[in-house]
């Protein structure tokens, strides 16, 4: 009989295509031949139609009570953070109840929203299971990067206390980067031996260089991800404007959901400089279609001004053999091999970003060398082939040390 790993996360692929659900989906496919895998997420008909009985993976869905109440609460900003915290507690409790449908040798939770909180409060029910927290970026670390006006809609009461409790009471923590591990040690006073660095997984067969690239004389810049202030898009737009005024063959493509106020601010800046026709906003693009966007661009821009433990945009662009220019923040430098497989710039610094784009545009560096180094660094450190052994050894080790 296979050992069982249960992954708890409110979001699941394909309805949710952010970094966390993508990591869980890749992890399930990576280990499915060696372990029995369960996924527990919030009920969504789209996921049920597209995931049930697919590839032999086991999916369980919880229903969120008082859903209409939670939806209405977000209209009242004074109550928003309190209801958000209460919602997190309810989801954790519902996942706890769902766990009675099966037994698991290992249970894994994300740190965001402290979904393992109710489990760890009732640890006696799971004495024979190992509980792992997969830390992507706890809110306690992330919140200091937010401006007050942006923090208002994403903050959560009691977040530090719950995160601290979960980190202290779980058996082990994994992180995608060394930088996040160091931050957890410093913020929560954790023993370094309790934290294991396991890189996020990139599907290098899906994200791969195109055999033939279109060459229409345009220098194309690509931004993939949420178009909001924290992602550094205003810095990117300002850099683009200065470059585009001087060089008439530079264009910018943005892929991802947009913050309407930030979008308006950026479009106003572009129109003021008569550059609005050289920038496109594609909104959300399905995961399956992303490689062609990376493949037909000259440079991928990752201008984040929020802490990121890992950047999927950077890693996917590199896997497609593109030059990536990214903020020197959080764990992003590790993904770019500290500037050896991509270019780093100072977060929020327009001049620093411009200088790095010009290096590629004017060929002050050899783009082919960076493209080759980028692809090979991802293959050697983040591919299914390389990480399968690391993840299997990790989970086998947890089973051996199980009390």
Short mmCIF file of C-alpha atoms in Angstrom, two decimals:
data_model
loop_
_atom_site.label_atom_id
_atom_site.label_comp_id
_atom_site.label_asym_id
_atom_site.label_seq_id
_atom_site.Cartn_x
_atom_site.Cartn_y
_atom_site.Cartn_z
CA UNK A 1 0.00 0.00 0.00
CA UNK A 2 1.29 3.45 -0.95
CA UNK A 3 1.95 6.08 1.68
CA UNK A 4 -0.54 8.94 1.57
CA UNK A 5 0.19 12.65 1.21
CA UNK A 6 -2.76 15.05 1.61
CA UNK A 7 -2.32 18.60 0.33
CA UNK A 8 -4.69 21.20 1.79
CA UNK A 9 -5.17 24.49 -0.06
CA UNK A 10 -8.30 26.54 -0.72
CA UNK A 11 -7.18 27.10 -4.31
CA UNK A 12 -6.62 24.41 -6.93
CA UNK A 13 -5.61 24.27 -10.57
CA UNK A 14 -6.99 24.80 -13.22
CA UNK A 15 -9.51 27.36 -11.88
CA UNK A 16 -6.70 28.98 -9.87
CA UNK A 17 -3.41 29.40 -11.71
CA UNK A 18 -1.33 31.33 -9.20
CA UNK A 19 1.99 30.13 -7.84
CA UNK A 20 0.61 28.09 -4.92
CA UNK A 21 -2.01 26.00 -6.77
CA UNK A 22 0.48 25.48 -9.61
CA UNK A 23 3.11 24.22 -7.14
CA UNK A 24 0.59 21.80 -5.62
CA UNK A 25 -0.53 20.55 -9.03
CA UNK A 26 3.06 19.94 -10.16
CA UNK A 27 3.86 18.25 -6.85
CA UNK A 28 0.92 15.87 -7.21
CA UNK A 29 1.95 14.89 -10.72
CA UNK A 30 5.58 14.57 -9.65
CA UNK A 31 4.87 12.09 -6.84
CA UNK A 32 1.73 10.32 -8.03
CA UNK A 33 3.59 7.19 -9.15
CA UNK A 34 5.24 6.80 -5.76
CA UNK A 35 2.63 8.01 -3.26
CA UNK A 36 -1.13 8.23 -2.97
CA UNK A 37 -1.96 11.93 -3.25
CA UNK A 38 -5.09 13.71 -2.01
CA UNK A 39 -5.98 17.31 -2.77
CA UNK A 40 -8.45 19.15 -0.52
CA UNK A 41 -9.71 22.53 -1.75
CA UNK A 42 -12.85 24.70 -1.81
CA UNK A 43 -15.73 23.39 -3.90
CA UNK A 44 -15.69 24.72 -7.45
CA UNK A 45 -17.69 23.16 -10.27
CA UNK A 46 -15.10 24.06 -12.91
CA UNK A 47 -12.42 22.14 -11.03
CA UNK A 48 -14.76 19.23 -10.39
CA UNK A 49 -15.53 18.95 -14.12
CA UNK A 50 -11.88 19.17 -15.11
CA UNK A 51 -10.08 17.27 -12.36
CA UNK A 52 -12.14 14.37 -11.04
CA UNK A 53 -10.57 11.03 -12.02
CA UNK A 54 -7.91 12.80 -14.07
CA UNK A 55 -4.50 11.12 -14.06
CA UNK A 56 -5.55 9.00 -11.09
CA UNK A 57 -5.27 11.94 -8.69
CA UNK A 58 -7.67 12.12 -5.74
CA UNK A 59 -9.59 15.38 -5.24
CA UNK A 60 -11.84 16.29 -2.33
CA UNK A 61 -13.82 19.53 -2.10
CA UNK A 62 -15.18 21.39 0.89
CA UNK A 63 -18.15 23.75 0.84
CA UNK A 64 -17.79 27.14 2.47
CA UNK A 65 -20.75 27.96 4.77
CA UNK A 66 -22.04 31.53 4.91
CA UNK A 67 -20.48 32.23 1.50
CA UNK A 68 -22.95 35.03 0.72
CA UNK A 69 -22.16 36.64 4.08
CA UNK A 70 -18.44 36.60 3.35
CA UNK A 71 -19.03 38.09 -0.10
CA UNK A 72 -21.12 40.90 1.33
CA UNK A 73 -18.67 41.62 4.13
CA UNK A 74 -15.97 42.76 1.73
CA UNK A 75 -18.15 45.72 0.74
CA UNK A 76 -17.67 47.14 4.24
CA UNK A 77 -14.00 47.97 4.61
CA UNK A 78 -14.20 48.46 8.39
CA UNK A 79 -15.24 44.82 8.81
CA UNK A 80 -13.21 43.47 5.92
CA UNK A 81 -10.13 42.33 7.86
CA UNK A 82 -12.16 40.79 10.69
CA UNK A 83 -14.32 38.78 8.32
CA UNK A 84 -11.28 37.73 6.32
CA UNK A 85 -9.74 36.30 9.48
CA UNK A 86 -12.99 34.57 10.45
CA UNK A 87 -13.26 33.13 6.95
CA UNK A 88 -9.72 31.72 7.26
CA UNK A 89 -10.71 30.01 10.53
CA UNK A 90 -13.89 28.55 8.97
CA UNK A 91 -11.97 27.15 5.99
CA UNK A 92 -9.42 25.53 8.29
CA UNK A 93 -12.23 23.97 10.31
CA UNK A 94 -14.01 22.65 7.19
CA UNK A 95 -10.77 21.09 5.98
CA UNK A 96 -10.37 19.47 9.39
CA UNK A 97 -13.81 17.89 9.05
CA UNK A 98 -13.10 16.75 5.49
CA UNK A 99 -9.98 14.93 6.64
CA UNK A 100 -12.14 12.25 8.29
CA UNK A 101 -12.86 10.88 4.80
CA UNK A 102 -9.37 9.43 4.57
CA UNK A 103 -6.23 8.81 6.58
CA UNK A 104 -2.94 10.46 5.72
CA UNK A 105 0.62 9.71 6.67
CA UNK A 106 1.57 13.28 5.81
CA UNK A 107 -0.60 16.42 5.74
CA UNK A 108 0.72 19.55 4.08
CA UNK A 109 -0.64 23.10 4.36
CA UNK A 110 0.38 26.44 2.92
CA UNK A 111 1.38 29.15 5.38
CA UNK A 112 -0.87 31.80 3.78
CA UNK A 113 -4.18 32.11 5.68
CA UNK A 114 -2.90 29.57 8.26
CA UNK A 115 -5.12 26.78 6.94
CA UNK A 116 -3.39 24.27 9.22
CA UNK A 117 -4.36 26.25 12.32
CA UNK A 118 -7.44 24.20 13.29
CA UNK A 119 -5.56 20.94 12.68
CA UNK A 120 -2.67 21.95 14.91
CA UNK A 121 -5.08 23.14 17.60
CA UNK A 122 -6.53 19.62 17.58
CA UNK A 123 -3.30 17.75 17.03
CA UNK A 124 -4.33 14.83 19.25
CA UNK A 125 -6.61 13.59 16.46
CA UNK A 126 -3.60 13.16 14.16
CA UNK A 127 -0.88 11.78 16.41
CA UNK A 128 0.30 9.38 13.70
CA UNK A 129 0.52 11.97 10.92
CA UNK A 130 3.33 14.35 10.08
CA UNK A 131 2.17 17.94 9.53
CA UNK A 132 4.16 20.08 7.11
CA UNK A 133 3.80 23.78 6.43
CA UNK A 134 4.85 24.78 2.93
CA UNK A 135 5.84 28.41 3.35
CA UNK A 136 5.43 30.55 0.25
CA UNK A 137 5.43 33.94 1.98
CA UNK A 138 3.69 34.52 5.34
CA UNK A 139 1.60 37.66 5.68
CA UNK A 140 3.73 38.77 8.65
CA UNK A 141 6.66 39.14 6.25
CA UNK A 142 4.70 40.45 3.29
CA UNK A 143 2.62 43.14 5.02
CA UNK A 144 5.55 45.50 5.68
CA UNK A 145 6.01 45.91 1.91
CA UNK A 146 2.45 47.18 1.41
CA UNK A 147 1.44 50.81 1.45
CA UNK A 148 -1.29 51.56 3.99
CA UNK A 149 -3.96 52.14 1.33
CA UNK A 150 -3.17 48.82 -0.39
CA UNK A 151 -2.86 46.89 2.87
CA UNK A 152 -6.43 47.74 3.82
CA UNK A 153 -8.04 45.20 1.51
CA UNK A 154 -5.70 42.25 2.13
CA UNK A 155 -4.81 42.48 5.81
CA UNK A 156 -6.02 39.92 8.32
CA UNK A 157 -6.42 40.17 12.07
CA UNK A 158 -4.41 37.79 14.22
CA UNK A 159 -2.27 36.76 11.24
CA UNK A 160 1.02 36.89 13.14
CA UNK A 161 -0.30 34.85 16.09
CA UNK A 162 -1.75 32.17 13.83
CA UNK A 163 1.33 31.98 11.63
CA UNK A 164 3.59 31.81 14.66
CA UNK A 165 1.45 29.05 16.19
CA UNK A 166 1.45 26.99 12.98
CA UNK A 167 5.19 27.32 12.44
CA UNK A 168 5.93 26.35 16.04
CA UNK A 169 3.52 23.41 16.25
CA UNK A 170 4.06 21.76 12.86
CA UNK A 171 6.65 19.03 12.41
CA UNK A 172 8.64 20.65 9.64
CA UNK A 173 8.57 23.64 7.26
CA UNK A 174 9.62 23.79 3.62
CA UNK A 175 10.47 26.93 1.63
CA UNK A 176 11.22 27.52 -2.06
CA UNK A 177 14.28 29.69 -1.33
CA UNK A 178 17.14 30.18 1.11
CA UNK A 179 16.13 33.81 1.54
CA UNK A 180 12.68 32.90 2.85
CA UNK A 181 14.22 30.37 5.23
CA UNK A 182 16.42 33.08 6.74
CA UNK A 183 13.43 35.42 7.08
CA UNK A 184 11.37 32.78 8.88
CA UNK A 185 14.22 32.12 11.30
CA UNK A 186 14.58 35.82 12.09
CA UNK A 187 10.88 36.75 12.29
CA UNK A 188 9.51 33.72 14.14
CA UNK A 189 12.64 32.65 16.03
CA UNK A 190 12.63 29.19 14.45
CA UNK A 191 15.33 26.55 14.57
CA UNK A 192 17.05 26.39 11.20
CA UNK A 193 16.98 22.57 11.32
CA UNK A 194 13.18 22.70 11.20
CA UNK A 195 13.22 24.36 7.76
CA UNK A 196 14.11 22.58 4.52
CA UNK A 197 14.62 24.42 1.23
CA UNK A 198 12.81 22.67 -1.64
CA UNK A 199 12.64 24.72 -4.87
CA UNK A 200 9.37 25.23 -6.70
CA UNK A 201 8.80 23.00 -9.73
CA UNK A 202 8.86 24.26 -13.34
CA UNK A 203 7.46 22.22 -16.22
CA UNK A 204 10.42 22.62 -18.56
CA UNK A 205 8.69 20.57 -21.27
CA UNK A 206 5.83 23.06 -21.33
CA UNK A 207 8.01 26.14 -20.94
CA UNK A 208 10.71 25.69 -23.56
CA UNK A 209 12.36 27.81 -26.27
CA UNK A 210 10.49 28.16 -29.56
CA UNK A 211 12.13 26.60 -32.58
CA UNK A 212 11.18 29.56 -34.76
CA UNK A 213 10.71 33.10 -33.44
CA UNK A 214 8.95 35.92 -35.24
CA UNK A 215 11.28 38.78 -36.19
CA UNK A 216 9.32 41.88 -37.19
CA UNK A 217 11.92 44.41 -36.13
CA UNK A 218 10.21 45.17 -32.86
CA UNK A 219 11.94 44.92 -29.48
CA UNK A 220 9.28 43.35 -27.27
CA UNK A 221 9.12 43.55 -23.50
CA UNK A 222 6.79 41.23 -21.56
CA UNK A 223 5.29 41.51 -18.08
CA UNK A 224 3.33 38.52 -16.72
CA UNK A 225 1.40 38.75 -13.46
CA UNK A 226 -1.02 40.94 -11.55
CA UNK A 227 -0.92 44.52 -12.79
CA UNK A 228 -0.89 46.38 -9.47
CA UNK A 229 1.29 48.76 -7.48
CA UNK A 230 3.07 46.07 -5.46
CA UNK A 231 4.20 44.30 -8.61
CA UNK A 232 6.17 47.43 -9.57
CA UNK A 233 4.23 48.17 -12.74
CA UNK A 234 4.35 51.95 -12.31
CA UNK A 235 8.15 51.78 -12.20
CA UNK A 236 8.07 49.60 -15.31
CA UNK A 237 5.73 51.95 -17.21
CA UNK A 238 7.88 54.97 -16.34
CA UNK A 239 10.98 53.13 -17.57
CA UNK A 240 9.19 52.09 -20.74
CA UNK A 241 8.10 55.67 -21.48
CA UNK A 242 11.64 57.01 -21.23
CA UNK A 243 12.95 54.26 -23.50
CA UNK A 244 10.08 54.34 -25.99
CA UNK A 245 10.42 58.11 -26.51
CA UNK A 246 14.01 57.54 -27.61
CA UNK A 247 13.61 54.22 -29.46
CA UNK A 248 10.58 53.85 -31.72
CA UNK A 249 10.67 50.06 -32.07
CA UNK A 250 10.19 49.21 -28.37
CA UNK A 251 6.83 47.68 -27.36
CA UNK A 252 5.40 46.32 -24.11
CA UNK A 253 2.90 43.50 -23.54
CA UNK A 254 1.20 42.98 -20.16
CA UNK A 255 -0.45 39.67 -19.31
CA UNK A 256 -2.48 39.30 -16.10
CA UNK A 257 -5.40 40.66 -14.12
CA UNK A 258 -5.35 44.42 -13.64
CA UNK A 259 -6.04 46.78 -10.76
CA UNK A 260 -8.41 49.26 -12.42
CA UNK A 261 -7.00 52.31 -10.58
CA UNK A 262 -3.37 51.45 -11.36
CA UNK A 263 -4.32 50.60 -14.94
CA UNK A 264 -5.97 54.01 -15.34
CA UNK A 265 -2.94 55.77 -13.85
CA UNK A 266 -0.58 53.97 -16.22
CA UNK A 267 -2.77 54.48 -19.29
CA UNK A 268 -2.95 58.19 -18.49
CA UNK A 269 0.86 58.38 -18.38
CA UNK A 270 1.13 56.51 -21.68
CA UNK A 271 -1.48 58.64 -23.45
CA UNK A 272 0.16 61.82 -22.21
CA UNK A 273 3.31 60.73 -24.03
CA UNK A 274 1.47 59.39 -27.11
CA UNK A 275 2.64 55.85 -26.36
CA UNK A 276 -0.66 54.14 -25.57
CA UNK A 277 -0.64 52.34 -28.95
CA UNK A 278 2.67 50.66 -28.14
CA UNK A 279 1.49 48.97 -24.96
CA UNK A 280 -1.09 46.19 -24.79
CA UNK A 281 -2.96 44.73 -21.83
CA UNK A 282 -4.00 41.12 -22.46
CA UNK A 283 -5.59 40.48 -19.03
CA UNK A 284 -5.64 36.84 -17.88
CA UNK A 285 -4.03 34.27 -20.19
CA UNK A 286 -4.46 30.55 -19.53
CA UNK A 287 -1.41 28.64 -18.33
CA UNK A 288 -1.45 26.51 -21.48
CA UNK A 289 -1.00 29.59 -23.68
CA UNK A 290 1.79 31.32 -21.75
CA UNK A 291 4.81 29.75 -23.53
CA UNK A 292 4.03 31.47 -26.83
CA UNK A 293 4.00 34.86 -25.08
CA UNK A 294 7.39 34.19 -23.55
CA UNK A 295 8.68 32.74 -26.80
CA UNK A 296 7.95 35.81 -28.90
CA UNK A 297 9.43 38.40 -26.56
CA UNK A 298 12.95 39.80 -26.27
CA UNK A 299 13.01 40.45 -22.55
CA UNK A 300 10.81 39.49 -19.60
CA UNK A 301 10.39 42.17 -16.92
CA UNK A 302 9.73 41.18 -13.28
CA UNK A 303 9.62 44.57 -11.47
CA UNK A 304 8.13 43.46 -8.13
CA UNK A 305 8.39 45.83 -5.17
CA UNK A 306 6.79 43.31 -2.79
CA UNK A 307 8.72 40.49 -1.17
CA UNK A 308 8.67 37.35 -3.31
CA UNK A 309 10.20 34.10 -2.12
CA UNK A 310 10.23 32.88 -5.72
CA UNK A 311 9.09 34.28 -9.08
CA UNK A 312 7.28 31.91 -11.42
CA UNK A 313 7.35 34.58 -14.12
CA UNK A 314 11.13 34.78 -13.92
CA UNK A 315 11.56 31.00 -13.89
CA UNK A 316 9.08 30.41 -16.73
CA UNK A 317 10.70 33.11 -18.87
CA UNK A 318 14.14 31.63 -18.22
CA UNK A 319 12.88 28.14 -19.03
CA UNK A 320 11.68 29.52 -22.39
CA UNK A 321 15.20 30.80 -23.00
CA UNK A 322 14.42 34.48 -22.55
CA UNK A 323 16.49 37.22 -20.94
CA UNK A 324 14.84 38.10 -17.61
CA UNK A 325 15.30 41.46 -15.86
CA UNK A 326 14.01 41.23 -12.31
CA UNK A 327 13.94 43.10 -9.01
CA UNK A 328 16.71 42.30 -6.58
CA UNK A 329 14.28 41.41 -3.82
CA UNK A 330 13.53 38.36 -1.67
CA UNK A 331 14.31 35.02 -3.26
CA UNK A 332 14.27 36.30 -6.85
CA UNK A 333 18.09 36.62 -7.08
CA UNK A 334 18.36 32.88 -6.31
CA UNK A 335 16.13 32.11 -9.29
CA UNK A 336 18.40 34.19 -11.54
CA UNK A 337 21.54 32.56 -10.09
CA UNK A 338 22.44 35.92 -8.53
CA UNK A 339 22.72 37.69 -11.88
CA UNK A 340 24.52 34.93 -13.79
CA UNK A 341 21.36 33.74 -15.57
CA UNK A 342 19.48 37.05 -15.75
CA UNK A 343 19.78 40.72 -14.88
CA UNK A 344 18.90 42.28 -11.52
CA UNK A 345 17.88 45.86 -10.78
CA UNK A 346 17.10 47.86 -7.67
CA UNK A 347 13.35 47.61 -6.84
CA UNK A 348 11.44 50.80 -7.60
CA UNK A 349 14.42 52.41 -9.32
CA UNK A 350 13.44 53.57 -12.82
CA UNK A 351 17.01 54.41 -13.84
CA UNK A 352 18.32 51.01 -12.76
CA UNK A 353 15.62 49.26 -14.80
CA UNK A 354 16.29 51.43 -17.85
CA UNK A 355 20.03 50.72 -17.70
CA UNK A 356 19.40 46.97 -17.65
CA UNK A 357 16.91 47.06 -20.53
CA UNK A 358 19.37 49.09 -22.59
CA UNK A 359 22.04 46.43 -22.01
CA UNK A 360 19.82 43.99 -23.88
CA UNK A 361 18.44 46.44 -26.45
CA UNK A 362 21.85 47.84 -27.41
CA UNK A 363 23.48 44.40 -27.08
CA UNK A 364 25.98 45.64 -24.52
CA UNK A 365 25.66 42.07 -23.27
CA UNK A 366 25.33 38.94 -25.40
CA UNK A 367 21.63 38.01 -25.11
CA UNK A 368 22.29 34.51 -26.45
CA UNK A 369 24.67 33.78 -23.58
CA UNK A 370 22.05 34.83 -21.01
CA UNK A 371 19.31 32.89 -22.80
CA UNK A 372 21.45 29.74 -22.79
CA UNK A 373 22.47 30.21 -19.14
CA UNK A 374 18.86 30.87 -18.12
CA UNK A 375 17.44 27.74 -19.74
CA UNK A 376 20.19 25.50 -18.36
CA UNK A 377 19.95 26.92 -14.84
CA UNK A 378 16.22 26.13 -14.74
CA UNK A 379 16.80 22.63 -16.14
CA UNK A 380 19.50 21.94 -13.54
CA UNK A 381 17.61 23.30 -10.52
CA UNK A 382 13.84 23.44 -11.05
CA UNK A 383 12.85 20.73 -13.54
CA UNK A 384 10.71 17.65 -12.84
CA UNK A 385 13.69 15.42 -13.56
CA UNK A 386 15.94 17.08 -10.97
CA UNK A 387 13.37 17.74 -8.25
CA UNK A 388 11.56 14.39 -8.25
CA UNK A 389 14.39 12.71 -6.36
CA UNK A 390 14.71 15.60 -3.91
CA UNK A 391 11.00 15.65 -3.07
CA UNK A 392 10.74 11.88 -2.82
CA UNK A 393 13.73 11.70 -0.49
CA UNK A 394 12.25 14.47 1.63
CA UNK A 395 8.85 12.80 2.09
CA UNK A 396 10.40 9.37 2.63
CA UNK A 397 12.55 10.93 5.32
CA UNK A 398 9.47 12.33 7.03
CA UNK A 399 7.81 8.92 7.02
CA UNK A 400 10.89 7.31 8.60
CA UNK A 401 11.05 9.94 11.34
CA UNK A 402 7.31 9.80 12.04
CA UNK A 403 6.59 9.34 15.70
#
